[in-house]
PDB file of C-alpha atoms in Angstrom:
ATOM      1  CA  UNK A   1     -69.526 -43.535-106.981  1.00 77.00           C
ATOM      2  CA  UNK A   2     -67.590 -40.341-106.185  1.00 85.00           C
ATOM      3  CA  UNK A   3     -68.536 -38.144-103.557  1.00 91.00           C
ATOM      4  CA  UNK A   4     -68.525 -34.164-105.010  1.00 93.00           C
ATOM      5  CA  UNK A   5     -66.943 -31.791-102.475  1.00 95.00           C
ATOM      6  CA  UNK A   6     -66.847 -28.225-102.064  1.00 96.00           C
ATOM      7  CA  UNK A   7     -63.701 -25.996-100.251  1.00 96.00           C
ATOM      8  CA  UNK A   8     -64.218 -22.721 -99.040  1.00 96.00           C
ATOM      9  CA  UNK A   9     -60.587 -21.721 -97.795  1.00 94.00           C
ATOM     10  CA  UNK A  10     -58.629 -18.275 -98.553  1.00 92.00           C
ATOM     11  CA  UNK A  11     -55.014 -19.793 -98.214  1.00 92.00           C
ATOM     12  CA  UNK A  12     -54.332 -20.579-102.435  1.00 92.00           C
ATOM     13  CA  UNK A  13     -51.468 -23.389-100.925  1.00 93.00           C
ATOM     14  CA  UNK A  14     -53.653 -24.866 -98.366  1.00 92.00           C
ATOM     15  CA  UNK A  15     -56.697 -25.087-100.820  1.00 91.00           C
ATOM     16  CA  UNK A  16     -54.504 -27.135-103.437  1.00 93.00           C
ATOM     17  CA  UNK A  17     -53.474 -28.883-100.795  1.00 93.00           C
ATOM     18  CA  UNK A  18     -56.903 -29.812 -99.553  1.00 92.00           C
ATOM     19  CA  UNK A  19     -57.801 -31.210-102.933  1.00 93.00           C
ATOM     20  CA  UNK A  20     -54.600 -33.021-103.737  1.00 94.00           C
ATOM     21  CA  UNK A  21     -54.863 -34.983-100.813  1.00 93.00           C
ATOM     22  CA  UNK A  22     -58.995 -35.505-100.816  1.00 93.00           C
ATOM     23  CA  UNK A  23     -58.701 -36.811-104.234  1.00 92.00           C
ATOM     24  CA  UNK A  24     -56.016 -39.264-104.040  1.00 91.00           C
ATOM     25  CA  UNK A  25     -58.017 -42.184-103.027  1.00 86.00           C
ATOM     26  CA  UNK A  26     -60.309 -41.796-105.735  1.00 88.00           C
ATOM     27  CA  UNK A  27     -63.679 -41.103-103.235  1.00 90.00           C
ATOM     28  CA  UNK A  28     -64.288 -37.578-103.888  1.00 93.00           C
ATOM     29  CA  UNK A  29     -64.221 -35.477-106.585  1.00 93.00           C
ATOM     30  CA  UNK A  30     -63.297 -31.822-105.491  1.00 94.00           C
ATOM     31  CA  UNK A  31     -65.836 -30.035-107.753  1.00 92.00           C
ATOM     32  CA  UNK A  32     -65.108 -26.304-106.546  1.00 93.00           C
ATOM     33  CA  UNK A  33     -62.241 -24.517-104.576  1.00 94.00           C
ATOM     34  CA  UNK A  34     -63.352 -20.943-103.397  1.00 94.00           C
ATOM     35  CA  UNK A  35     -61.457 -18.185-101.091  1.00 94.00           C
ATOM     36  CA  UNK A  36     -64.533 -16.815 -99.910  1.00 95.00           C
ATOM     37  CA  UNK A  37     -68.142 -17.398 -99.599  1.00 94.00           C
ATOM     38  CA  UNK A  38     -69.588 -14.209-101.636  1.00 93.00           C
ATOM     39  CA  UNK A  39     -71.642 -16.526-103.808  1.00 93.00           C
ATOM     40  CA  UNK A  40     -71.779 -19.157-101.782  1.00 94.00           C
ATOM     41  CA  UNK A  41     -76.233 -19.980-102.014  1.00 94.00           C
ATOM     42  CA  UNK A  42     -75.462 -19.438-106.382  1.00 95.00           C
ATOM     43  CA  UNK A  43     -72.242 -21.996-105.867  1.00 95.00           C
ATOM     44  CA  UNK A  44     -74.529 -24.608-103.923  1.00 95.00           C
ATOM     45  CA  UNK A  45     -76.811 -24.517-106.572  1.00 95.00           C
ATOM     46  CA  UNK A  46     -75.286 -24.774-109.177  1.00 95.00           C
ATOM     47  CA  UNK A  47     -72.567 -28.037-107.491  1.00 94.00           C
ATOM     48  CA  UNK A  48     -75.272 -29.957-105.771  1.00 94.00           C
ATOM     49  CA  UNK A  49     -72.605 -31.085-103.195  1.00 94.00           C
ATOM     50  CA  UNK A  50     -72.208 -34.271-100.827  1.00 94.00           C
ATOM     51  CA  UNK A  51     -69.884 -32.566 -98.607  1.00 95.00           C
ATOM     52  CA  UNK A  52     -68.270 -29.313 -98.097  1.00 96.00           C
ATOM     53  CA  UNK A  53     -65.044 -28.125 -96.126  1.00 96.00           C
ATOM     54  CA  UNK A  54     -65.387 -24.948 -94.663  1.00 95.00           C
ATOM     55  CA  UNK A  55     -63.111 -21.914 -92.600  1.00 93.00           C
ATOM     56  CA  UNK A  56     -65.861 -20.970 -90.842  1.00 90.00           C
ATOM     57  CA  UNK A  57     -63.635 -18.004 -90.320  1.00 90.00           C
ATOM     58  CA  UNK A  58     -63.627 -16.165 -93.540  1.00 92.00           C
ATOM     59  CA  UNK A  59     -65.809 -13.298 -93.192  1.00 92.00           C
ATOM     60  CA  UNK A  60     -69.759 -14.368 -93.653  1.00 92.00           C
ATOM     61  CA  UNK A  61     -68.582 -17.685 -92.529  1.00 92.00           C
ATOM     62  CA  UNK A  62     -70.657 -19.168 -90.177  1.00 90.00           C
ATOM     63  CA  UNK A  63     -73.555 -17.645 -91.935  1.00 91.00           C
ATOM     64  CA  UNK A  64     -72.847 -19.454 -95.206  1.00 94.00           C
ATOM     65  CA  UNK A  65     -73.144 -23.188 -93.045  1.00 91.00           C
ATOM     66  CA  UNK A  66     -76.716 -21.940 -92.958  1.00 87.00           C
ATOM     67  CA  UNK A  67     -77.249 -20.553 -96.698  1.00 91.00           C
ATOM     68  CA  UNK A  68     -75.567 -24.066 -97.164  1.00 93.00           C
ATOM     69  CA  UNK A  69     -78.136 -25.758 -95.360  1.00 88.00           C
ATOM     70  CA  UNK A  70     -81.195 -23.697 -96.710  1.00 86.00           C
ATOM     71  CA  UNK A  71     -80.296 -24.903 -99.906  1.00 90.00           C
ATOM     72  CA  UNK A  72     -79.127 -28.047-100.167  1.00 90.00           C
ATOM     73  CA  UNK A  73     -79.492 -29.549 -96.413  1.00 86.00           C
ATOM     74  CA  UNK A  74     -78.551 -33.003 -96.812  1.00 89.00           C
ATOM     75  CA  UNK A  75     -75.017 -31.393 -98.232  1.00 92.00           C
ATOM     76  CA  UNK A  76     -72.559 -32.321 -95.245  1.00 93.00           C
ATOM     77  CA  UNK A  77     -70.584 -29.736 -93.561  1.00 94.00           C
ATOM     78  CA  UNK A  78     -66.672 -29.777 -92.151  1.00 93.00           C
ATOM     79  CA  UNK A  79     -65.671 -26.886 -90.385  1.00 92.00           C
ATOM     80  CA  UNK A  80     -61.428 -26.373 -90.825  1.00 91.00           C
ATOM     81  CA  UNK A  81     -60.769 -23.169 -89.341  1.00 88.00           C
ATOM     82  CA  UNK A  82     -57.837 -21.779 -87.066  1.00 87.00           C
ATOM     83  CA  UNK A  83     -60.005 -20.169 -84.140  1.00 77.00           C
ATOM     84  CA  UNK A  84     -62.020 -22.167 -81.358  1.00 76.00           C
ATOM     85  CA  UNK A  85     -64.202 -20.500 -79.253  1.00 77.00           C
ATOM     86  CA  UNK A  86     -67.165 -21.586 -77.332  1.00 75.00           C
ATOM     87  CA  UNK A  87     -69.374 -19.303 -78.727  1.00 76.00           C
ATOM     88  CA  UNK A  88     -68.239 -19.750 -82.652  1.00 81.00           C
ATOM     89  CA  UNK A  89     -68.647 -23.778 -81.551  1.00 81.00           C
ATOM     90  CA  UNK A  90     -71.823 -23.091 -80.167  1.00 76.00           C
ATOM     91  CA  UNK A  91     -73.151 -21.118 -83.639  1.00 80.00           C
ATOM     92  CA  UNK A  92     -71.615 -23.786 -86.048  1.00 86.00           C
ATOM     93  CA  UNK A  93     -73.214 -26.725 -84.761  1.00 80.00           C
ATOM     94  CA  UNK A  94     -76.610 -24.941 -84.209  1.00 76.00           C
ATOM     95  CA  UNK A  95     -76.503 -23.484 -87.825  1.00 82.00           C
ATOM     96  CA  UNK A  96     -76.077 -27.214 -89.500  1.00 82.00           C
ATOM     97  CA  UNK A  97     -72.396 -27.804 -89.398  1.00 88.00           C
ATOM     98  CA  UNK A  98     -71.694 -31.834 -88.844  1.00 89.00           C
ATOM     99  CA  UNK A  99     -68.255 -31.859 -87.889  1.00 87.00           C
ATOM    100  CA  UNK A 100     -65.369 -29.426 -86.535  1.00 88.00           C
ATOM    101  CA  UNK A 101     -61.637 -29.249 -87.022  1.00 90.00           C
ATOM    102  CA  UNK A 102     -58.828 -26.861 -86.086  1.00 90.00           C
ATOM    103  CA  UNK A 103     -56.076 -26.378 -88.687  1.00 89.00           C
ATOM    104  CA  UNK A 104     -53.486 -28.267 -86.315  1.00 88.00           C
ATOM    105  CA  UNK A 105     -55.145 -30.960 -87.634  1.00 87.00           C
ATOM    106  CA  UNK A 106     -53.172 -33.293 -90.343  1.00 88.00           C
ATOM    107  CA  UNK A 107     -54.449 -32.779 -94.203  1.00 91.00           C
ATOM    108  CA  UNK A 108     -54.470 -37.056 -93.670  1.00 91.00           C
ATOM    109  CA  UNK A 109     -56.738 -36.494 -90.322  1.00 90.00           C
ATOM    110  CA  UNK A 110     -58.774 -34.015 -92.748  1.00 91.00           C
ATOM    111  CA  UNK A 111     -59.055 -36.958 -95.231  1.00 93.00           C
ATOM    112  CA  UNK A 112     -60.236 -39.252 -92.328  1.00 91.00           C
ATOM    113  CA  UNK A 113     -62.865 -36.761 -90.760  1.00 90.00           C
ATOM    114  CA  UNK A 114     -64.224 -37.023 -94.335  1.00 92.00           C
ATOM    115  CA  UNK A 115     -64.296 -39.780 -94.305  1.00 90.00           C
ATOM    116  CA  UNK A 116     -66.026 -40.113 -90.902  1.00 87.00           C
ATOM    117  CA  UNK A 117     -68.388 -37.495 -91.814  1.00 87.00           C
ATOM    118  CA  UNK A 118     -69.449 -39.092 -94.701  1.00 87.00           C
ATOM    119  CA  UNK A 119     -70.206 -42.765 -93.041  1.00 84.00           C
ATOM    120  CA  UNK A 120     -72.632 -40.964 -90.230  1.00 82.00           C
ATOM    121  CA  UNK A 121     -70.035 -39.657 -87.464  1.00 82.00           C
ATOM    122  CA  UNK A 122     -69.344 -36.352 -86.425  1.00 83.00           C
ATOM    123  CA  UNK A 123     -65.825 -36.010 -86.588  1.00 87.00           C
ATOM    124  CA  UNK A 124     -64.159 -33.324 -84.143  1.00 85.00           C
ATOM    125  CA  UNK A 125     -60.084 -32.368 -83.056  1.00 85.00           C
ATOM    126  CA  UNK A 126     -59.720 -33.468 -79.611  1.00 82.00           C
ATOM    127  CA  UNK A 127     -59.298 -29.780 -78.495  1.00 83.00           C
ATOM    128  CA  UNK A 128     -63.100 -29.402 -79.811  1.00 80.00           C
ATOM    129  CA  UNK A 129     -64.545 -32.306 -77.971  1.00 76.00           C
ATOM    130  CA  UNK A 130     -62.722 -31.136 -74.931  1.00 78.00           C
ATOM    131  CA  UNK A 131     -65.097 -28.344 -74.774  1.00 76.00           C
ATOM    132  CA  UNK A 132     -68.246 -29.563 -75.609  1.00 69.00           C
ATOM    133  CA  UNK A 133     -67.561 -31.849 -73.180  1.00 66.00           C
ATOM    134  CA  UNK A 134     -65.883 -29.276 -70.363  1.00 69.00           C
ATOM    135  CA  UNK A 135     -69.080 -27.153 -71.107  1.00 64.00           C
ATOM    136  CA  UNK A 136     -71.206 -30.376 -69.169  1.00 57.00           C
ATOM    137  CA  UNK A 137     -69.375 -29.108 -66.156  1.00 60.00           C
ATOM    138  CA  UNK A 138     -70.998 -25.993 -65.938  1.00 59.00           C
ATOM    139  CA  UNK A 139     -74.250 -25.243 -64.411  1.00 53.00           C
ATOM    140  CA  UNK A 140     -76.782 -27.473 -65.974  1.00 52.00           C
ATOM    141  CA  UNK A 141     -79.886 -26.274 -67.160  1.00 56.00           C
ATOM    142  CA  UNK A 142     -81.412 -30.163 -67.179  1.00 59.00           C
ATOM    143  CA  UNK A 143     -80.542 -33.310 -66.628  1.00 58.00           C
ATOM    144  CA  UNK A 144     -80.659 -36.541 -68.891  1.00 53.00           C
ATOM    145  CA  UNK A 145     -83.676 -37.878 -66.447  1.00 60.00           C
ATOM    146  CA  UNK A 146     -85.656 -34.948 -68.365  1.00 76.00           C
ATOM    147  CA  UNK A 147     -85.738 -36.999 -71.152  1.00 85.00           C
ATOM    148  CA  UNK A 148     -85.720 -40.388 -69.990  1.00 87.00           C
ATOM    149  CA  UNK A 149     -82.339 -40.988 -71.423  1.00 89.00           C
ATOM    150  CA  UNK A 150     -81.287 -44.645 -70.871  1.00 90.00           C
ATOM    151  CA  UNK A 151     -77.668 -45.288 -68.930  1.00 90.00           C
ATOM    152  CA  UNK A 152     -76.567 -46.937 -72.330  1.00 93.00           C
ATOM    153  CA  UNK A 153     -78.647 -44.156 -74.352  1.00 92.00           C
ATOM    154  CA  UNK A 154     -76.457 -41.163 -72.162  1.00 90.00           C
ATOM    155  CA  UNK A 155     -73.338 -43.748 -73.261  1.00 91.00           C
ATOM    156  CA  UNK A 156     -74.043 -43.341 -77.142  1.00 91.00           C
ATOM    157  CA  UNK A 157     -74.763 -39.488 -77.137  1.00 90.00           C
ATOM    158  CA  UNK A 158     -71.040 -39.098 -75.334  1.00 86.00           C
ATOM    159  CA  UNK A 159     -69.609 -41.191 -77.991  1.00 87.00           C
ATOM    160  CA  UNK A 160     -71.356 -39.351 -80.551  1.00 85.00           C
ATOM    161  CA  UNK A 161     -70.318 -35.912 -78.722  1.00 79.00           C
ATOM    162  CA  UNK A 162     -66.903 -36.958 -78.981  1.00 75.00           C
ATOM    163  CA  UNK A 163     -67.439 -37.962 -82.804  1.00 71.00           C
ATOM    164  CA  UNK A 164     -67.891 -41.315 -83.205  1.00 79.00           C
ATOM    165  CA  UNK A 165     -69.566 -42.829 -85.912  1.00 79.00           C
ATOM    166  CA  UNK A 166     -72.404 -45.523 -85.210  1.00 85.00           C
ATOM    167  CA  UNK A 167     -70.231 -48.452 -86.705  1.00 85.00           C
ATOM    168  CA  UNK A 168     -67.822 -46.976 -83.656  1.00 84.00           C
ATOM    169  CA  UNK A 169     -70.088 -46.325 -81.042  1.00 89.00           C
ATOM    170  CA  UNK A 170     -71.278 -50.597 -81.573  1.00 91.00           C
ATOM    171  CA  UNK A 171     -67.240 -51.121 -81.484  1.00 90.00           C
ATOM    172  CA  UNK A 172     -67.009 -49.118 -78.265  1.00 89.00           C
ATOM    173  CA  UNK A 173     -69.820 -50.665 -76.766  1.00 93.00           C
ATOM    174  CA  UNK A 174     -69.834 -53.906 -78.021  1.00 94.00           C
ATOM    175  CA  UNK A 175     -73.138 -54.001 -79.602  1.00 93.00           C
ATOM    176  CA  UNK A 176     -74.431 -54.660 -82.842  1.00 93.00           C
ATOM    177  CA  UNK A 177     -74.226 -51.682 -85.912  1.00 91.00           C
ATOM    178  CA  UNK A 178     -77.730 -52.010 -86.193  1.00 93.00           C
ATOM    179  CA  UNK A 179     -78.605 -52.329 -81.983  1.00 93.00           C
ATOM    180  CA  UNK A 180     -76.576 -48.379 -81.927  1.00 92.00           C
ATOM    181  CA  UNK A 181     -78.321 -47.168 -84.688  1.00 91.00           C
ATOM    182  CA  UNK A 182     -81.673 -47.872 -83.171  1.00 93.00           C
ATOM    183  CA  UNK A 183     -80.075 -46.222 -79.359  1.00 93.00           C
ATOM    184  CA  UNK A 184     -79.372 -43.360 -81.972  1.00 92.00           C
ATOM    185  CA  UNK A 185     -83.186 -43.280 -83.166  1.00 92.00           C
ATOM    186  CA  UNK A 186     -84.249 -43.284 -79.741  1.00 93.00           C
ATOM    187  CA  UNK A 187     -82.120 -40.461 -78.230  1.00 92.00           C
ATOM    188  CA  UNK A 188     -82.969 -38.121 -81.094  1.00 91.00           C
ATOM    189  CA  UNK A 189     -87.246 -38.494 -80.742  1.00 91.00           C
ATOM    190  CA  UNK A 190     -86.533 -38.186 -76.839  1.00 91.00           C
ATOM    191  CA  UNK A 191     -84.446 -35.020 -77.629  1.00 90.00           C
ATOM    192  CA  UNK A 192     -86.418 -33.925 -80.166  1.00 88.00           C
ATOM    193  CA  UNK A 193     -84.110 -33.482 -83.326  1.00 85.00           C
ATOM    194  CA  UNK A 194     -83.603 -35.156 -86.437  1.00 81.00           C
ATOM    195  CA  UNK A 195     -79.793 -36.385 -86.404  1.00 80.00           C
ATOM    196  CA  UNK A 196     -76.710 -36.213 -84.763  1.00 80.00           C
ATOM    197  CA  UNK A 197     -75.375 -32.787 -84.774  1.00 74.00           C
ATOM    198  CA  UNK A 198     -79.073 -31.350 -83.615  1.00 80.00           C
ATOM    199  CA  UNK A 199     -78.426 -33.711 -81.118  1.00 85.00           C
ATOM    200  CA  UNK A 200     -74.750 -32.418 -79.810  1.00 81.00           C
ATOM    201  CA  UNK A 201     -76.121 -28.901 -80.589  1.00 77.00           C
ATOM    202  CA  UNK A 202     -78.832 -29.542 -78.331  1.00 81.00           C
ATOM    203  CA  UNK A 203     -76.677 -30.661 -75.345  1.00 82.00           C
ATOM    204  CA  UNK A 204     -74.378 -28.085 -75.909  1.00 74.00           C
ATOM    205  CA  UNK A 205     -76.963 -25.188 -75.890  1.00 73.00           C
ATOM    206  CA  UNK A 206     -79.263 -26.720 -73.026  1.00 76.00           C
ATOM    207  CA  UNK A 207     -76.079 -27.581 -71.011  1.00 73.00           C
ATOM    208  CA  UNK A 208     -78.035 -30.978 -70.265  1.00 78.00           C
ATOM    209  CA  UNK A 209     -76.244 -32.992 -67.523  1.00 73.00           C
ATOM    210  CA  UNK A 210     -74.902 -36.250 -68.481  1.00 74.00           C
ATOM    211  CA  UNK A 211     -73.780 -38.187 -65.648  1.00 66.00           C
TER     212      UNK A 211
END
């Protein structure tokens, strides 16, 4: 069954582009293609989509992830924007965004983050997981022993920060799918949150110390 996806891009070129190359392989069925995000809570609505690409940089941007979310929240969201900032980082994940990619970024790497995205990872450009993870460096505000965290459960939420999917994570680690999905389980009730990106968001904002 096809996966319905939404783009929310200004550039005409780079939108067909988008959907040329995300509908190829017959997985996803580009159901919208918008240059801005005016009507973007009427749009959801009405398109009831899987996933959604968005330039979190088009004016009201980072406020539509949440309209997206308040709507429809188990829609997925990709940021693809040109701009990366701590701070915009920081407000995408904790608004509901599930992945982040700059625009230097290949439309075939789009196609794979996608695809990521869509089997449970949290795909991110290297330049994005460089931060979240330089941003450990700084002064902590706790450490992973205030949550009990596990040395193989702090090992899973850096895969994850870095965007790994759980099939991944077990390849990383050699252990089974179904062994990191229940490491995954674990870390979020000891954090607190429901999934992986409150997860990273979580880390991010409380600057928690992973050794």
């Amino acid at each position: 069954m096809q996966s319905r996806l939404l783009l929310f891009e200004n550039d005409e070129k780079l939108r067909e582009s988008l959907k040329a190359v995300l509908e190829s392989g017959g997985e996803y069925m580009v159901s919208g293609a918008y240059k801005n995000v005016t009507d973007v809570e009427a749009i959801i609505k009405l398109e009831k989509p899987d996933l959604v690409i968005l330039d979190a940089g088009l004016p009201g941007g980072i406020v539509a992830i949440s309209q997206i979310k308040n709507v429809r929240p188990e829609s997925l969201i990709l940021i693809y924007t040109s701009v990366l900032d701590e701070e915009k980082l920081f407000k995408c994940f904790c608004r509901g965004a599930n992945g982040f990619l700059l625009k230097d970024a290949s439309l075939i790497e789009v196609y794979e983050g996608v695809n990521e995205l869509r089997n449970g990872g949290a795909p991110m450009s290297p330049a994005v997981a460089k931060l979240v993870l330089e941003s450990f460096r700084k002064p902590s505000k706790k450490n992973e022993e205030d949550y009990n965290l596990t040395d193989r459960e702090i090992q899973v939420l850096k895969l994850l920060i870095k965007g790994h999917s759980v099939k991944r994570i077990a390849s990383e680690l050699n252990i089974a799918f179904e062994t990191s999905r229940s490491h995954l389980r674990n870390i979020y009730q000891k954090l607190n949150v429901h999934c992986g990106k409150e997860a990273i968001a979580k880390v991010f904002t409380e600057r928690i110390n992973l050794k």
